[in-house]
CSV table of C-alpha atoms in Angstrom, one decimal:
chain,number,residue,atom,x,y,z
A,16,UNK,CA,36.9,144.0,114.7
A,17,UNK,CA,36.9,140.8,112.6
A,18,UNK,CA,34.7,142.4,110.1
A,19,UNK,CA,37.0,145.4,109.8
A,20,UNK,CA,40.1,143.2,109.4
A,21,UNK,CA,38.3,141.1,106.7
A,22,UNK,CA,37.5,144.3,104.7
A,23,UNK,CA,41.2,145.2,104.9
A,24,UNK,CA,42.1,141.7,103.7
A,25,UNK,CA,39.7,142.1,100.7
A,26,UNK,CA,41.1,145.5,99.7
A,27,UNK,CA,44.7,144.2,99.8
A,28,UNK,CA,43.9,141.1,97.7
A,29,UNK,CA,42.0,143.2,95.2
A,30,UNK,CA,45.0,145.5,94.9
A,31,UNK,CA,47.2,142.5,94.2
A,32,UNK,CA,44.6,141.1,91.7
A,33,UNK,CA,45.2,144.1,89.5
A,34,UNK,CA,48.5,142.6,88.4
A,35,UNK,CA,46.8,139.7,86.7
A,36,UNK,CA,45.7,139.9,83.0
A,37,UNK,CA,41.9,140.0,82.5
A,38,UNK,CA,40.5,137.8,79.8
A,39,UNK,CA,37.2,138.3,78.1
A,40,UNK,CA,36.2,134.6,78.4
A,41,UNK,CA,37.0,134.2,82.1
A,42,UNK,CA,34.1,133.8,84.5
A,43,UNK,CA,34.4,133.4,88.3
A,44,UNK,CA,31.5,132.4,90.4
A,45,UNK,CA,31.7,133.4,94.1
A,46,UNK,CA,29.2,130.9,95.7
A,47,UNK,CA,28.0,131.6,99.2
A,48,UNK,CA,24.9,129.4,98.9
A,49,UNK,CA,26.4,125.9,99.4
A,50,UNK,CA,24.2,123.3,97.7
A,51,UNK,CA,20.7,124.4,98.7
A,52,UNK,CA,19.3,126.1,95.7
A,53,UNK,CA,22.5,127.8,94.7
A,54,UNK,CA,22.2,129.9,91.6
A,55,UNK,CA,25.9,130.2,91.5
A,56,UNK,CA,26.7,126.5,91.5
A,57,UNK,CA,24.0,125.6,89.0
A,58,UNK,CA,25.1,128.4,86.7
A,59,UNK,CA,28.6,126.9,87.0
A,60,UNK,CA,27.3,123.5,85.9
A,61,UNK,CA,25.4,125.1,83.1
A,62,UNK,CA,28.4,126.9,81.7
A,63,UNK,CA,30.6,123.9,82.0
A,64,UNK,CA,28.2,121.8,79.9
A,65,UNK,CA,27.0,124.4,77.4
A,66,UNK,CA,29.8,126.9,77.0
A,67,UNK,CA,33.2,125.2,77.1
A,68,UNK,CA,34.7,128.2,75.3
A,69,UNK,CA,34.5,130.0,78.6
A,70,UNK,CA,37.0,129.4,81.5
A,71,UNK,CA,34.8,129.1,84.6
A,72,UNK,CA,36.1,129.0,88.1
A,73,UNK,CA,33.9,128.2,91.1
A,74,UNK,CA,35.0,129.7,94.4
A,75,UNK,CA,33.4,128.4,97.5
A,76,UNK,CA,32.8,129.0,100.3
A,77,UNK,CA,32.6,132.7,99.8
A,78,UNK,CA,33.5,135.0,101.4
A,79,UNK,CA,36.6,133.5,102.9
A,80,UNK,CA,39.9,134.7,104.2
A,81,UNK,CA,41.6,131.3,103.4
A,82,UNK,CA,41.7,131.4,99.6
A,83,UNK,CA,44.9,130.5,97.9
A,84,UNK,CA,46.8,133.2,95.8
A,85,UNK,CA,46.1,131.1,92.7
A,86,UNK,CA,42.4,131.5,93.4
A,87,UNK,CA,42.7,135.3,93.7
A,88,UNK,CA,44.6,135.4,90.4
A,89,UNK,CA,41.6,133.8,88.8
A,90,UNK,CA,39.3,136.2,90.5
A,91,UNK,CA,41.4,139.1,89.2
A,92,UNK,CA,41.6,137.7,85.7
A,93,UNK,CA,37.8,137.3,85.3
A,94,UNK,CA,35.8,139.6,83.1
A,95,UNK,CA,32.5,138.4,84.7
A,96,UNK,CA,32.1,138.0,88.5
A,97,UNK,CA,29.0,136.1,89.5
A,98,UNK,CA,27.8,136.5,93.1
A,99,UNK,CA,25.0,135.0,95.2
A,100,UNK,CA,25.2,137.3,98.1
A,101,UNK,CA,26.8,140.7,98.4
A,102,UNK,CA,28.0,142.0,95.0
A,103,UNK,CA,31.8,142.1,94.6
A,104,UNK,CA,34.4,143.1,92.1
A,105,UNK,CA,38.2,142.8,92.4
A,106,UNK,CA,39.0,145.5,89.8
A,107,UNK,CA,37.7,148.0,87.3
A,108,UNK,CA,36.4,146.6,84.1
A,109,UNK,CA,34.8,143.6,85.6
A,110,UNK,CA,31.1,142.9,85.2
A,111,UNK,CA,29.2,141.8,88.3
A,112,UNK,CA,26.1,139.7,87.8
A,113,UNK,CA,24.1,139.4,91.0
A,114,UNK,CA,21.9,136.4,91.4
A,115,UNK,CA,21.1,136.6,95.1
A,116,UNK,CA,19.7,133.4,96.7
A,117,UNK,CA,16.0,133.7,97.0
A,118,UNK,CA,12.9,135.8,96.7
A,119,UNK,CA,12.9,137.7,100.0
A,120,UNK,CA,10.2,137.0,102.6
A,121,UNK,CA,12.3,137.8,105.7
A,122,UNK,CA,13.2,141.4,106.3
A,123,UNK,CA,16.8,142.3,105.4
A,124,UNK,CA,19.1,145.3,105.5
A,125,UNK,CA,17.1,148.5,105.7
A,126,UNK,CA,13.9,146.7,106.6
A,127,UNK,CA,15.2,144.2,109.3
A,128,UNK,CA,14.5,144.8,113.0
A,129,UNK,CA,17.9,143.3,113.9
A,130,UNK,CA,20.5,145.1,111.7
A,131,UNK,CA,22.6,148.1,112.4
A,132,UNK,CA,22.1,151.3,110.4
A,133,UNK,CA,25.8,151.7,109.6
A,134,UNK,CA,25.9,148.2,108.1
A,135,UNK,CA,22.9,148.8,105.9
A,136,UNK,CA,24.4,152.1,104.7
A,137,UNK,CA,27.7,150.3,103.8
A,138,UNK,CA,25.8,147.5,102.0
A,139,UNK,CA,23.8,150.1,100.0
A,140,UNK,CA,27.0,151.7,98.8
A,141,UNK,CA,28.4,148.3,97.8
A,142,UNK,CA,25.3,147.4,95.8
A,143,UNK,CA,25.4,150.8,94.0
A,144,UNK,CA,29.1,150.5,93.2
A,145,UNK,CA,29.5,146.8,92.3
A,146,UNK,CA,26.3,145.4,91.0
A,147,UNK,CA,26.0,145.8,87.2
A,148,UNK,CA,23.2,143.3,86.6
A,149,UNK,CA,20.7,142.1,89.2
A,150,UNK,CA,18.7,139.2,87.8
A,151,UNK,CA,15.0,139.4,88.6
A,152,UNK,CA,11.8,137.4,88.1
A,153,UNK,CA,9.1,140.1,88.8
A,154,UNK,CA,8.2,143.6,89.8
A,155,UNK,CA,7.4,142.2,93.3
A,156,UNK,CA,10.9,140.8,93.6
A,157,UNK,CA,12.5,144.1,92.6
A,158,UNK,CA,10.3,146.1,95.0
A,159,UNK,CA,11.2,143.8,98.0
A,160,UNK,CA,14.9,143.7,97.2
A,161,UNK,CA,15.1,147.5,96.8
A,162,UNK,CA,13.2,148.1,100.0
A,163,UNK,CA,15.9,146.0,101.8
A,164,UNK,CA,19.1,146.8,99.9
A,165,UNK,CA,18.3,150.2,98.3
A,166,UNK,CA,19.1,148.8,94.8
A,167,UNK,CA,18.6,151.2,91.9
A,168,UNK,CA,15.8,150.1,89.6
A,169,UNK,CA,18.0,150.5,86.5
A,170,UNK,CA,20.2,147.6,87.7
A,171,UNK,CA,17.4,144.9,87.4
A,172,UNK,CA,16.9,142.7,84.4
A,173,UNK,CA,14.0,140.2,84.3
A,174,UNK,CA,16.1,137.2,83.2
A,175,UNK,CA,15.1,134.7,85.9
A,176,UNK,CA,17.3,132.6,88.2
A,177,UNK,CA,19.5,129.6,87.2
A,178,UNK,CA,18.1,127.4,90.0
A,179,UNK,CA,14.7,127.3,88.5
A,180,UNK,CA,16.0,125.6,85.4
A,181,UNK,CA,16.7,122.5,87.5
A,182,UNK,CA,13.5,122.2,89.5
A,183,UNK,CA,11.6,120.2,86.9
A,184,UNK,CA,14.6,118.1,85.7
A,185,UNK,CA,15.7,115.9,88.6
A,186,UNK,CA,19.1,114.3,88.2
A,187,UNK,CA,17.9,111.0,89.6
A,188,UNK,CA,14.5,109.3,89.7
A,189,UNK,CA,12.1,109.4,92.7
A,190,UNK,CA,12.7,105.7,93.2
A,191,UNK,CA,16.4,106.3,93.3
A,192,UNK,CA,16.0,109.1,95.8
A,193,UNK,CA,13.8,106.9,98.0
A,194,UNK,CA,16.4,104.1,97.9
A,195,UNK,CA,19.3,106.5,98.6
A,196,UNK,CA,17.8,108.2,101.6
A,197,UNK,CA,15.4,105.7,103.1
A,198,UNK,CA,16.6,102.4,101.7
A,199,UNK,CA,13.0,101.7,100.7
A,200,UNK,CA,11.1,100.5,97.6
A,201,UNK,CA,7.5,101.8,97.5
A,202,UNK,CA,5.5,102.4,94.4
A,203,UNK,CA,2.9,104.4,96.4
A,204,UNK,CA,5.5,106.7,98.0
A,205,UNK,CA,4.9,110.4,98.5
A,206,UNK,CA,8.2,112.2,99.4
A,207,UNK,CA,8.0,115.4,101.4
A,208,UNK,CA,10.8,117.7,102.4
A,209,UNK,CA,11.1,119.9,105.4
A,210,UNK,CA,13.2,123.0,105.0
A,211,UNK,CA,13.0,125.6,107.9
A,212,UNK,CA,14.8,128.9,107.9
A,213,UNK,CA,17.8,129.8,110.1
A,214,UNK,CA,16.2,129.6,113.6
A,215,UNK,CA,19.4,130.4,115.5
A,216,UNK,CA,18.9,134.1,114.9
A,217,UNK,CA,15.8,133.9,117.1
A,218,UNK,CA,18.4,133.9,119.9
A,219,UNK,CA,16.4,131.3,121.9
A,220,UNK,CA,18.5,128.6,123.3
A,221,UNK,CA,15.5,126.4,124.1
A,222,UNK,CA,14.9,126.0,120.4
A,223,UNK,CA,18.4,124.9,119.8
A,224,UNK,CA,18.2,122.5,122.7
A,225,UNK,CA,15.0,120.9,121.3
A,226,UNK,CA,16.6,120.5,117.9
A,227,UNK,CA,19.7,119.0,119.4
A,228,UNK,CA,17.5,116.4,121.2
A,229,UNK,CA,16.0,115.4,117.8
A,230,UNK,CA,12.9,117.6,117.8
A,231,UNK,CA,13.7,119.1,114.4
A,232,UNK,CA,10.3,120.9,114.3
A,233,UNK,CA,10.8,122.2,117.9
A,234,UNK,CA,7.1,121.4,118.5
A,235,UNK,CA,6.0,121.3,122.1
A,236,UNK,CA,4.1,118.0,121.4
A,237,UNK,CA,6.8,116.4,119.3
A,238,UNK,CA,6.8,112.6,119.2
A,239,UNK,CA,9.1,111.2,116.6
A,240,UNK,CA,7.8,107.7,116.7
A,241,UNK,CA,4.2,108.9,116.4
A,242,UNK,CA,5.1,111.1,113.4
A,243,UNK,CA,6.9,108.3,111.7
A,244,UNK,CA,3.9,105.9,112.2
A,245,UNK,CA,1.6,108.6,110.7
A,246,UNK,CA,3.8,109.0,107.7
A,247,UNK,CA,4.2,105.2,107.2
A,248,UNK,CA,0.4,104.7,107.3
A,249,UNK,CA,0.1,107.1,104.3
A,250,UNK,CA,3.2,105.8,102.4
A,251,UNK,CA,4.7,109.2,103.0
A,252,UNK,CA,8.5,109.8,103.6
A,253,UNK,CA,9.9,113.0,105.1
A,254,UNK,CA,13.3,114.4,104.2
A,255,UNK,CA,14.6,116.8,106.8
A,256,UNK,CA,17.0,119.4,105.4
A,257,UNK,CA,18.0,121.8,108.2
A,258,UNK,CA,20.2,124.8,108.0
A,259,UNK,CA,23.9,123.7,108.1
A,260,UNK,CA,24.3,125.3,111.6
A,261,UNK,CA,21.4,123.2,112.9
A,262,UNK,CA,22.7,120.0,111.1
A,263,UNK,CA,25.9,120.3,113.1
A,264,UNK,CA,23.8,119.7,116.2
A,265,UNK,CA,23.1,116.3,114.7
A,266,UNK,CA,26.7,115.3,114.3
A,267,UNK,CA,26.1,111.9,116.1
A,268,UNK,CA,22.4,111.7,115.4
A,269,UNK,CA,21.2,109.1,113.0
A,270,UNK,CA,17.5,108.7,112.1
A,271,UNK,CA,16.1,105.6,113.7
A,272,UNK,CA,12.8,106.1,111.8
A,273,UNK,CA,11.8,104.2,108.6
A,274,UNK,CA,10.1,107.2,107.1
A,275,UNK,CA,12.2,110.1,108.2
A,276,UNK,CA,15.7,110.8,106.9
A,277,UNK,CA,18.1,113.7,107.3
A,278,UNK,CA,19.7,115.2,104.3
A,279,UNK,CA,23.0,117.0,104.9
A,280,UNK,CA,25.4,118.7,102.6
A,281,UNK,CA,27.7,115.6,102.5
A,282,UNK,CA,25.3,113.7,100.4
A,283,UNK,CA,24.9,116.7,98.0
A,284,UNK,CA,28.7,117.4,97.7
A,285,UNK,CA,29.6,113.7,97.4
A,286,UNK,CA,27.2,113.4,94.4
A,287,UNK,CA,27.8,116.8,93.0
A,288,UNK,CA,24.1,117.6,93.4
A,289,UNK,CA,22.4,120.8,94.3
A,290,UNK,CA,19.2,120.4,96.3
A,291,UNK,CA,17.1,121.8,93.5
A,292,UNK,CA,18.2,119.0,91.3
A,293,UNK,CA,16.3,116.7,93.6
A,294,UNK,CA,13.3,118.8,94.5
A,295,UNK,CA,11.4,117.7,91.5
A,296,UNK,CA,11.2,114.2,92.9
A,297,UNK,CA,9.4,115.4,96.0
A,298,UNK,CA,5.6,115.6,96.4
A,299,UNK,CA,5.2,118.2,99.0
A,300,UNK,CA,7.2,120.9,100.9
A,301,UNK,CA,7.2,121.9,104.6
A,302,UNK,CA,8.7,125.2,105.6
A,303,UNK,CA,8.3,128.1,107.9
A,304,UNK,CA,9.7,131.5,106.8
A,305,UNK,CA,12.1,130.2,104.1
A,306,UNK,CA,11.6,131.8,100.7
A,307,UNK,CA,12.0,128.4,99.1
A,308,UNK,CA,8.2,128.2,98.9
A,309,UNK,CA,8.2,130.9,96.2
A,310,UNK,CA,10.4,128.6,94.0
A,311,UNK,CA,8.4,125.5,94.9
A,312,UNK,CA,5.3,127.2,93.3
A,313,UNK,CA,6.9,126.3,89.9
A,314,UNK,CA,6.2,122.6,90.7
A,315,UNK,CA,2.6,123.4,91.7
A,316,UNK,CA,2.7,120.9,94.6
A,317,UNK,CA,1.3,121.2,98.2
A,318,UNK,CA,3.1,123.3,100.8
A,319,UNK,CA,2.6,123.1,104.6
A,320,UNK,CA,3.7,126.1,106.6
A,321,UNK,CA,5.0,125.6,110.2
A,322,UNK,CA,4.0,128.5,112.3
A,323,UNK,CA,5.1,127.6,115.9
A,324,UNK,CA,7.6,130.5,116.0
A,325,UNK,CA,5.8,133.0,113.8
A,326,UNK,CA,5.1,135.6,116.4
A,327,UNK,CA,8.7,135.3,117.8
A,328,UNK,CA,10.2,135.6,114.3
A,329,UNK,CA,8.1,138.6,113.3
A,330,UNK,CA,9.2,140.4,116.5
A,331,UNK,CA,12.9,139.5,116.2
A,332,UNK,CA,13.5,140.0,112.5
A,333,UNK,CA,10.2,140.6,110.8
A,334,UNK,CA,8.6,139.6,107.4
A,335,UNK,CA,8.3,141.8,104.4
A,336,UNK,CA,4.7,140.9,103.7
A,337,UNK,CA,1.6,140.0,105.8
A,338,UNK,CA,-0.6,138.8,107.3
A,339,UNK,CA,1.3,135.5,107.1
A,340,UNK,CA,-1.8,133.4,106.5
A,341,UNK,CA,-2.7,135.5,103.4
A,342,UNK,CA,0.7,135.3,101.7
A,343,UNK,CA,1.3,131.6,102.2
A,344,UNK,CA,-0.6,129.4,99.7
A,345,UNK,CA,-0.9,126.3,101.8
A,346,UNK,CA,-2.1,124.9,105.2
A,347,UNK,CA,-0.6,126.5,108.3
A,348,UNK,CA,0.1,124.3,111.4
A,349,UNK,CA,1.7,125.1,114.7
A,350,UNK,CA,1.8,121.7,116.4
A,351,UNK,CA,2.5,118.0,115.5
A,352,UNK,CA,-1.1,117.2,116.2
A,353,UNK,CA,-2.2,119.7,113.5
A,354,UNK,CA,0.5,118.5,111.2
A,355,UNK,CA,-0.6,114.8,111.3
A,356,UNK,CA,-4.2,115.8,110.6
A,357,UNK,CA,-3.0,117.7,107.6
A,358,UNK,CA,-1.0,114.8,106.1
A,359,UNK,CA,-4.3,113.1,105.0
A,360,UNK,CA,-5.4,116.0,102.8
A,361,UNK,CA,-2.5,118.2,101.7
A,362,UNK,CA,-4.3,119.9,98.9
A,363,UNK,CA,-7.6,121.2,97.5
A,364,UNK,CA,-8.7,123.4,94.6
A,365,UNK,CA,-8.8,126.6,96.6
A,366,UNK,CA,-5.1,126.2,97.7
A,367,UNK,CA,-4.1,125.3,94.1
A,368,UNK,CA,-5.7,128.6,92.9
A,369,UNK,CA,-3.8,130.5,95.6
A,370,UNK,CA,-0.5,128.9,94.5
A,371,UNK,CA,-1.1,130.0,90.9
A,372,UNK,CA,-1.9,133.5,92.0
A,373,UNK,CA,1.4,133.8,93.9
A,374,UNK,CA,3.3,132.2,91.0
A,375,UNK,CA,2.0,134.9,88.7
A,376,UNK,CA,3.0,137.6,91.2
A,377,UNK,CA,6.6,136.3,91.6
A,378,UNK,CA,7.2,135.2,88.0
A,379,UNK,CA,6.6,137.5,85.0
A,380,UNK,CA,9.1,135.8,82.7
A,381,UNK,CA,7.7,133.6,80.0
A,382,UNK,CA,9.4,130.5,78.8
A,383,UNK,CA,12.2,128.4,80.4
A,384,UNK,CA,16.0,128.2,80.1
A,385,UNK,CA,16.9,131.1,82.4
A,386,UNK,CA,20.6,130.2,82.3
A,387,UNK,CA,20.7,130.8,78.6
A,388,UNK,CA,18.9,134.1,78.9
A,389,UNK,CA,21.3,135.3,81.5
A,390,UNK,CA,24.4,134.1,79.6
A,391,UNK,CA,23.2,135.7,76.3
A,392,UNK,CA,22.4,139.0,78.0
A,393,UNK,CA,25.6,139.4,80.0
A,394,UNK,CA,27.9,138.4,77.2
A,395,UNK,CA,26.2,140.4,74.4
A,396,UNK,CA,25.4,143.5,76.6
A,397,UNK,CA,29.1,144.0,77.5
A,398,UNK,CA,30.8,142.7,74.4
């Protein structure tokens, strides 16, 4: 019922938006990705800095039923509508540029085990109707996205993703990040970051209970103090960046560990950072089924894959590729005991070769400055 009413709300607001005057140099960015590798937010920053001749409006969170009429006027007046999730237009004549928010690893839409057929059919029609440009990085990306969303091949353009421009250009130094999050000075420091996927959709309350109690890995053998000591012995520091839903479970939880720190959206919003503007300062990544690892390949740094809920996740939602151990260029662990053993040797030549193999598969675009490529194409193609 809520979904139906929201669609009615959107139709009504789009009708009203027709009474605004569209301007060629107006861009609106509908950002549903927060500050965790948001193509929309980072493209917004790029346009503000490099193209002041364009009027750019950032709308977040999106979608929302609480936007002011002034915001809808700006949406209606935009020639270019940038989206990070479902494509959207308020009126005819607008150009929708679809960034999406990650190379898909988890099943979505048509391919997912936990979606309804009527919803996937509706989404397919919206993609066909509203998306004009779907930015891409590779044939593999296009194949995976089309399998899930039924996107026409003619809509893709291999232009890259804005977030990748910021991976190798951190906004602060590694020493500053260490001081900000850990209040430490350590010239030997290795900073790791743990970014799991959205585990709530596993519909397993025991997982949420473990996370709420401070067991952010939801390991059966979790021991925070033991893990902290293992990190400290190696001059390693772990940033824990959970999904916003899981971070809410930590509302009153403060890390009592010297080498483990929680990164929430408040730090990112307060400093006007996106997470990708900090990732270049990290030395290794830990994740489970999050597609962030495809982007982390650009840094060519070690990745640890946490597999304690792999079987459960494959059954509940599913993955687009497998076997998992073959598509993940890093060391897989399913317990804290295995994780601690891995911390002493994160990398080797065989793993580095696998990372480069997967980077070639997921990135067929030569050169850098993806933001500029996207801007040039969208403004010249529809001039």
